[in-house]
C-alpha positions as protocol buffer text, in pm:
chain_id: "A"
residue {
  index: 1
  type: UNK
  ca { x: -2194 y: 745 z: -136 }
}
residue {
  index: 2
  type: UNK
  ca { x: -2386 y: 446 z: -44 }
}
residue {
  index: 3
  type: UNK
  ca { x: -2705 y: 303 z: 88 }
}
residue {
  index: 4
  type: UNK
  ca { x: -2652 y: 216 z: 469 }
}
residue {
  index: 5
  type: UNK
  ca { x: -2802 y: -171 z: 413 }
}
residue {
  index: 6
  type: UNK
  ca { x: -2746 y: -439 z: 688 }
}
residue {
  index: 7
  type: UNK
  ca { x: -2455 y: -557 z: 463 }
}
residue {
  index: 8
  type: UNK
  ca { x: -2301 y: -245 z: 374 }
}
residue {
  index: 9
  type: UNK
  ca { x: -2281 y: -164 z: 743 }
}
residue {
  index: 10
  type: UNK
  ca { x: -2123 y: -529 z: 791 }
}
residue {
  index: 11
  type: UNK
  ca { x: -1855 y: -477 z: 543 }
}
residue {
  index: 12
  type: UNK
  ca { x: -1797 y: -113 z: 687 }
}
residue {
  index: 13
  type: UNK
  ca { x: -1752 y: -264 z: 1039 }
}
residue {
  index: 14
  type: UNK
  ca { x: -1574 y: -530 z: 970 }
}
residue {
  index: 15
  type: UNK
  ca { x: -1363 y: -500 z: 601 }
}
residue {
  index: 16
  type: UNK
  ca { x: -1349 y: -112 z: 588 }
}
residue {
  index: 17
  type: UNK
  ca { x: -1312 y: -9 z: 939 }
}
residue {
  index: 18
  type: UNK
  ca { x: -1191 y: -357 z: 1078 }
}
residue {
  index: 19
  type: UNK
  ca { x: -974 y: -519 z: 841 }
}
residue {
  index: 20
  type: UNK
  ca { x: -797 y: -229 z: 677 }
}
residue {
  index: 21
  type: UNK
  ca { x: -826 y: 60 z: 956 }
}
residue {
  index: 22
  type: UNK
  ca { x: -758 y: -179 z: 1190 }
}
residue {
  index: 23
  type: UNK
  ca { x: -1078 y: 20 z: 1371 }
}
residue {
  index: 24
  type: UNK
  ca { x: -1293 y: -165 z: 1636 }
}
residue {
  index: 25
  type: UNK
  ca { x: -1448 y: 6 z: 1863 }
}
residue {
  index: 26
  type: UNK
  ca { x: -1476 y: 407 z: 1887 }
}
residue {
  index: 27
  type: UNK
  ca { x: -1203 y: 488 z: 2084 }
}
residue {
  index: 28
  type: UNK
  ca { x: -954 y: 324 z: 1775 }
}
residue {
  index: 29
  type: UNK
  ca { x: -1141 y: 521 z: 1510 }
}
residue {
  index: 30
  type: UNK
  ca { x: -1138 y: 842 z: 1716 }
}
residue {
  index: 31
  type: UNK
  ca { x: -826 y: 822 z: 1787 }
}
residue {
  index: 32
  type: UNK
  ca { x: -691 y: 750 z: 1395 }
}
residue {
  index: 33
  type: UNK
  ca { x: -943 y: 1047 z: 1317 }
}
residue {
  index: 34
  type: UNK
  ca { x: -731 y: 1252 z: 1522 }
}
residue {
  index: 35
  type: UNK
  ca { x: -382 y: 1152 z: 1387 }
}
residue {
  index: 36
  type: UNK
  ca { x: -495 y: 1197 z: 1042 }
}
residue {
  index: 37
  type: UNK
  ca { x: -617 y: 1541 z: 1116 }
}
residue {
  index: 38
  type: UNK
  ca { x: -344 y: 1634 z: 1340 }
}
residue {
  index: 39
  type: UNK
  ca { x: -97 y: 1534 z: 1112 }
}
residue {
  index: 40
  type: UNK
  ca { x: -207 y: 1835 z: 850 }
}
residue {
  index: 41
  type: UNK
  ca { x: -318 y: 2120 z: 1158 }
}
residue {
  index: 42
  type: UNK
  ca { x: -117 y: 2443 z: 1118 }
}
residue {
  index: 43
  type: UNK
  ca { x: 148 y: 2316 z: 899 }
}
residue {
  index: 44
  type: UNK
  ca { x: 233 y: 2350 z: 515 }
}
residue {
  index: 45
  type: UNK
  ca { x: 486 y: 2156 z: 473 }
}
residue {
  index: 46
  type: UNK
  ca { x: 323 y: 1789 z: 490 }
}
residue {
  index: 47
  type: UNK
  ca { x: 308 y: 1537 z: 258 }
}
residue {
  index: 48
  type: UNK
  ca { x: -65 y: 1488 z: 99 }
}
residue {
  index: 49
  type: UNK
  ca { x: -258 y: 1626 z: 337 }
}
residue {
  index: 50
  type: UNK
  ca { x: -602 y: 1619 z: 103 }
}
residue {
  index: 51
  type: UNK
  ca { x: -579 y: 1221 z: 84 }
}
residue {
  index: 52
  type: UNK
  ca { x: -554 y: 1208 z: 488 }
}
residue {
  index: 53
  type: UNK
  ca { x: -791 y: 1464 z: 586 }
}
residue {
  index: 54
  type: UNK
  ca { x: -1020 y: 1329 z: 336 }
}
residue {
  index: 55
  type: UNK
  ca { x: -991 y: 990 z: 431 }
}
residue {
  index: 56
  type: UNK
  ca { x: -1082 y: 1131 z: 784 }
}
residue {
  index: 57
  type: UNK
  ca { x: -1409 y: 1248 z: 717 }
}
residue {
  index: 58
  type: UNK
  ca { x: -1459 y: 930 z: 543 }
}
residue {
  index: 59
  type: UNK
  ca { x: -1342 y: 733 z: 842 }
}
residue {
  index: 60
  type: UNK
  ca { x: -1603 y: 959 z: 1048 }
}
residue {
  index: 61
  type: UNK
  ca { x: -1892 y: 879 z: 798 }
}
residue {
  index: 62
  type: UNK
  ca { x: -1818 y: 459 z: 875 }
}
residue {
  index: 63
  type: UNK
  ca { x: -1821 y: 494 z: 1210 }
}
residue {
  index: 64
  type: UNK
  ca { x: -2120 y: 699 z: 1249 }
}
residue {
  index: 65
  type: UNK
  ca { x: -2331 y: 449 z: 959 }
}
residue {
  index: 66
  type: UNK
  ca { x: -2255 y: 152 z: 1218 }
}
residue {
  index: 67
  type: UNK
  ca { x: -2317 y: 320 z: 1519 }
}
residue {
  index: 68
  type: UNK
  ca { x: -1955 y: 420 z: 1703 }
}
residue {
  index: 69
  type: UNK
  ca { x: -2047 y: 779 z: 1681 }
}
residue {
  index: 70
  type: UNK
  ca { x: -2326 y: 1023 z: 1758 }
}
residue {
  index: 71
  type: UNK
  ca { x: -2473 y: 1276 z: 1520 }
}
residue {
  index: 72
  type: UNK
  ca { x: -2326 y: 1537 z: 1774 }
}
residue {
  index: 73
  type: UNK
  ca { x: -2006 y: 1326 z: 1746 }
}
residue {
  index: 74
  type: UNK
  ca { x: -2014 y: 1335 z: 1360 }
}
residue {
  index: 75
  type: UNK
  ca { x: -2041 y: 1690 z: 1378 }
}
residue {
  index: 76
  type: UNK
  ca { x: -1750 y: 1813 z: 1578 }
}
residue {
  index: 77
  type: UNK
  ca { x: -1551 y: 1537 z: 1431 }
}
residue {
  index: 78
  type: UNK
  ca { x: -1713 y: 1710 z: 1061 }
}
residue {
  index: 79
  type: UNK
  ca { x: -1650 y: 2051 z: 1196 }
}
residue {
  index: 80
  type: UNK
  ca { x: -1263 y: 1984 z: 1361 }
}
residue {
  index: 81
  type: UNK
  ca { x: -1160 y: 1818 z: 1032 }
}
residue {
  index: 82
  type: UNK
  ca { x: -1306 y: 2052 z: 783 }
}
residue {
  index: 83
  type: UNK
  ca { x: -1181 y: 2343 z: 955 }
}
residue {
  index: 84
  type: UNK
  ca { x: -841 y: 2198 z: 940 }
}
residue {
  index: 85
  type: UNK
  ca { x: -904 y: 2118 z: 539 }
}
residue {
  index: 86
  type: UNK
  ca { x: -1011 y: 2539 z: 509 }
}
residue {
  index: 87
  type: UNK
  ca { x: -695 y: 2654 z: 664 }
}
residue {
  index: 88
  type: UNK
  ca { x: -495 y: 2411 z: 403 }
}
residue {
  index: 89
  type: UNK
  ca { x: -634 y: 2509 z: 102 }
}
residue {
  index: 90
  type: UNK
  ca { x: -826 y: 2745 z: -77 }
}
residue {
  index: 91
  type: UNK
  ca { x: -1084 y: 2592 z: -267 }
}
residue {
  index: 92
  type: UNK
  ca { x: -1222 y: 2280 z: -362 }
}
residue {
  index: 93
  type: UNK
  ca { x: -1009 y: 2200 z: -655 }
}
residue {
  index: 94
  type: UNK
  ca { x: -688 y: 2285 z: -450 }
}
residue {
  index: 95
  type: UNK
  ca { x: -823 y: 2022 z: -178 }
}
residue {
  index: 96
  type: UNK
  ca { x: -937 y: 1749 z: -480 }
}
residue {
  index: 97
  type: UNK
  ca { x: -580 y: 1807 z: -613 }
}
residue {
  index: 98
  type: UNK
  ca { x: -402 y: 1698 z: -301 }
}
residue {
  index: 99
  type: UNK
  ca { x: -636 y: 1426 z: -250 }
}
residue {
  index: 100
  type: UNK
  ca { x: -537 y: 1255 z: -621 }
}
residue {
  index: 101
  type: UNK
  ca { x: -214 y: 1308 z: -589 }
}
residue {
  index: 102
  type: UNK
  ca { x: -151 y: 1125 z: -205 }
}
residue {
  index: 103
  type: UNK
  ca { x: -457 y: 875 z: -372 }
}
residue {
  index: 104
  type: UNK
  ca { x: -240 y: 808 z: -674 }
}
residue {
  index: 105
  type: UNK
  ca { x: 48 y: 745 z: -483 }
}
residue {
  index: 106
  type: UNK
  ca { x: -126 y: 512 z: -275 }
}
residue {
  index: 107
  type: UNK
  ca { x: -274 y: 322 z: -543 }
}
residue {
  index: 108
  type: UNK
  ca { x: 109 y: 315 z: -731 }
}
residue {
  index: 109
  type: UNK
  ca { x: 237 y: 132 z: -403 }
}
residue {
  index: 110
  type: UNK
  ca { x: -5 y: -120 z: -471 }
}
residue {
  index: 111
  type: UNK
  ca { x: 112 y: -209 z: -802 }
}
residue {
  index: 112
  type: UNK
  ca { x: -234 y: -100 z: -1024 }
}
residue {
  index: 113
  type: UNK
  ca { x: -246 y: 167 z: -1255 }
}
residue {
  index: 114
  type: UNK
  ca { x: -203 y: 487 z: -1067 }
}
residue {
  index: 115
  type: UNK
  ca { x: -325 y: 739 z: -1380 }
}
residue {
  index: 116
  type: UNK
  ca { x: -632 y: 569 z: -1477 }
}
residue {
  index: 117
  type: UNK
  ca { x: -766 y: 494 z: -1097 }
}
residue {
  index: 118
  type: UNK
  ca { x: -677 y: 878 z: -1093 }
}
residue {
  index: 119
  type: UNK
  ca { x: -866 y: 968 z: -1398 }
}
residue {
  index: 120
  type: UNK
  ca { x: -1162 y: 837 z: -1259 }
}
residue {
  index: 121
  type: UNK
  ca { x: -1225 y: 963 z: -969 }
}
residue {
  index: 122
  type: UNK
  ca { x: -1115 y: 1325 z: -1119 }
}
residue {
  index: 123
  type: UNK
  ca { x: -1388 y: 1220 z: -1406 }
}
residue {
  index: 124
  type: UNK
  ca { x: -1639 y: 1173 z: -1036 }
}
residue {
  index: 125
  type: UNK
  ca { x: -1530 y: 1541 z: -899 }
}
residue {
  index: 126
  type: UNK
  ca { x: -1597 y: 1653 z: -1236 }
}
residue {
  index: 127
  type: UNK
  ca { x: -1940 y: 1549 z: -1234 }
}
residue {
  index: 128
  type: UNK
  ca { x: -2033 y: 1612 z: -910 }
}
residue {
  index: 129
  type: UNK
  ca { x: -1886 y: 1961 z: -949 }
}
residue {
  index: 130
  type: UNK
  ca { x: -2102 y: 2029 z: -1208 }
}
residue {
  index: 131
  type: UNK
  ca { x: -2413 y: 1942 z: -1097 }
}
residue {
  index: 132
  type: UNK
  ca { x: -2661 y: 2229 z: -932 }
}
residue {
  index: 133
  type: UNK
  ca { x: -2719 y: 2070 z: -589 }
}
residue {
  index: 134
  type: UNK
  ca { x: -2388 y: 1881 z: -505 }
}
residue {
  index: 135
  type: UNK
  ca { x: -2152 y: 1905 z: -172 }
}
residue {
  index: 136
  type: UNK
  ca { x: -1910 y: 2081 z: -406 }
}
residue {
  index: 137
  type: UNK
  ca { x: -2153 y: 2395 z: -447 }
}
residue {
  index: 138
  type: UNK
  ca { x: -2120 y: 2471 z: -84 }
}
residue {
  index: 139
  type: UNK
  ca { x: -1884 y: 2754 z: -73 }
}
residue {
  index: 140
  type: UNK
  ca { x: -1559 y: 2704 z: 56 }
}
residue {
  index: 141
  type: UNK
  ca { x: -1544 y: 2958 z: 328 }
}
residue {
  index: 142
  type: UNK
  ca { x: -1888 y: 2855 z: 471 }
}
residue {
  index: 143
  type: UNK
  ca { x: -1841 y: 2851 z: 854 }
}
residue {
  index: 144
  type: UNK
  ca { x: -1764 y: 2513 z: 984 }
}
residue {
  index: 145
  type: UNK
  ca { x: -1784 y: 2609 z: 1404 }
}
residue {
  index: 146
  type: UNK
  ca { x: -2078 y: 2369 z: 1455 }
}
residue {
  index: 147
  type: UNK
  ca { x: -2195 y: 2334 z: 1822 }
}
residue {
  index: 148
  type: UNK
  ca { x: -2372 y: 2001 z: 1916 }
}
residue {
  index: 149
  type: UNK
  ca { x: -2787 y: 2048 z: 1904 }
}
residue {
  index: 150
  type: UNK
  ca { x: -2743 y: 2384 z: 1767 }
}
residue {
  index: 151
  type: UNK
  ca { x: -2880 y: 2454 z: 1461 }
}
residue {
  index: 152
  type: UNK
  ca { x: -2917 y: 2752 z: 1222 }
}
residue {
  index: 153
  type: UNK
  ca { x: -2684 y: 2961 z: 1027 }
}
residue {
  index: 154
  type: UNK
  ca { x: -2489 y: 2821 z: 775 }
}
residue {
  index: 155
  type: UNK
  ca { x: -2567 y: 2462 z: 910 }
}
residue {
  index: 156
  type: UNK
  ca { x: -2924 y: 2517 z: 767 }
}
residue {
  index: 157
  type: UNK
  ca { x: -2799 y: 2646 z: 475 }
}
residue {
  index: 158
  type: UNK
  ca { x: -2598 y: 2344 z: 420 }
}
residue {
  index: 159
  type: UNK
  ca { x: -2812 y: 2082 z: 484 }
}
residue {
  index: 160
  type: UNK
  ca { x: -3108 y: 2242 z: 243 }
}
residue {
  index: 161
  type: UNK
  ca { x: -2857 y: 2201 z: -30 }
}
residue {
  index: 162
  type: UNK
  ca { x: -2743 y: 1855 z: 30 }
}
residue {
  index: 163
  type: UNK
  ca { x: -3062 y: 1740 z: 103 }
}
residue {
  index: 164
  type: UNK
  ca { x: -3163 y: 1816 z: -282 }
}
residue {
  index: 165
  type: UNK
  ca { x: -2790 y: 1670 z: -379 }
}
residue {
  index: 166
  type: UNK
  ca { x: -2856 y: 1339 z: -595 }
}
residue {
  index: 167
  type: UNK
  ca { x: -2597 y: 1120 z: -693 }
}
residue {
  index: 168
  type: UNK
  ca { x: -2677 y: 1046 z: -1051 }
}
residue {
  index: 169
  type: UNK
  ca { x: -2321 y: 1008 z: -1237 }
}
């Protein structure tokens, strides 16, 4: 949800990715990627599985911004992971749900106020839900099977829509 400037990519690489990811070179985000993703694949019974498969694709989005990843990289990583997220809920709500409740606890282990953090970034999904041309308008069920420098399909479909997605909460 940012602007890739020299200093946000410094503070990715070396707070975000570094510092609390303990993340510094490709192979160490790849594989934390792949625990948090593998953690949630083909079971129901695990604990918060929205907040880690979440963070995942978040983790994927850093390392791509400061270079550890290809865009063909991005996009199986984008594709494994969101495939993963389809089979473990079944919608976007269900997904945001599971997300606020393993971010809430998270943010109650840290001492702050678990309810209002939570309350705001519902109050973000919210918004961005209800605007026309937002990553939450993409229907759930769209096919993730991406293939590296292959385009069409749904991927086209996709990327007209986010490319008129604005982020003006």
């Amino acid at each position: 949800g940012v602007h890739g400037s020299r200093k946000v990519l410094s503070n990715f690489r070396k707070v975000a990715l570094g510092e609390q990811w303990d993340i510094r070179n490709r192979q160490d985000g790849i594989q934390t990627v792949h625990e948090l993703v593998e953690r949630h694949a083909g079971r129901l019974d695990t604990e918060y599985p929205g907040w880690d498969l979440c963070r995942a694709t978040q983790l994927l989005g850093m390392m791509y911004l400061v270079g550890m990843l290809s865009r063909d990289e991005l996009d199986q990583g984008f594709s494994r992971a969101g495939r993963v997220i389809q089979r473990s809920f079944t919608s976007w709500d269900q997904m945001v749900e599971s997300y606020l409740a393993g971010f809430g606890a998270w943010v109650a282990r840290t001492g702050r106020d678990a309810h209002s953090n939570v309350a705001f970034r519902r109050g973000i999904y919210e918004r961005l839900k209800a605007q026309s041309f937002s990553p939450y308008s993409i229907p759930w069920d769209t096919d993730l099977s991406w293939l590296p420098g292959v385009s069409g399909g749904e991927r086209t479909v996709t990327k007209q829509l986010l490319k008129n997605y604005r982020d003006d909460f």
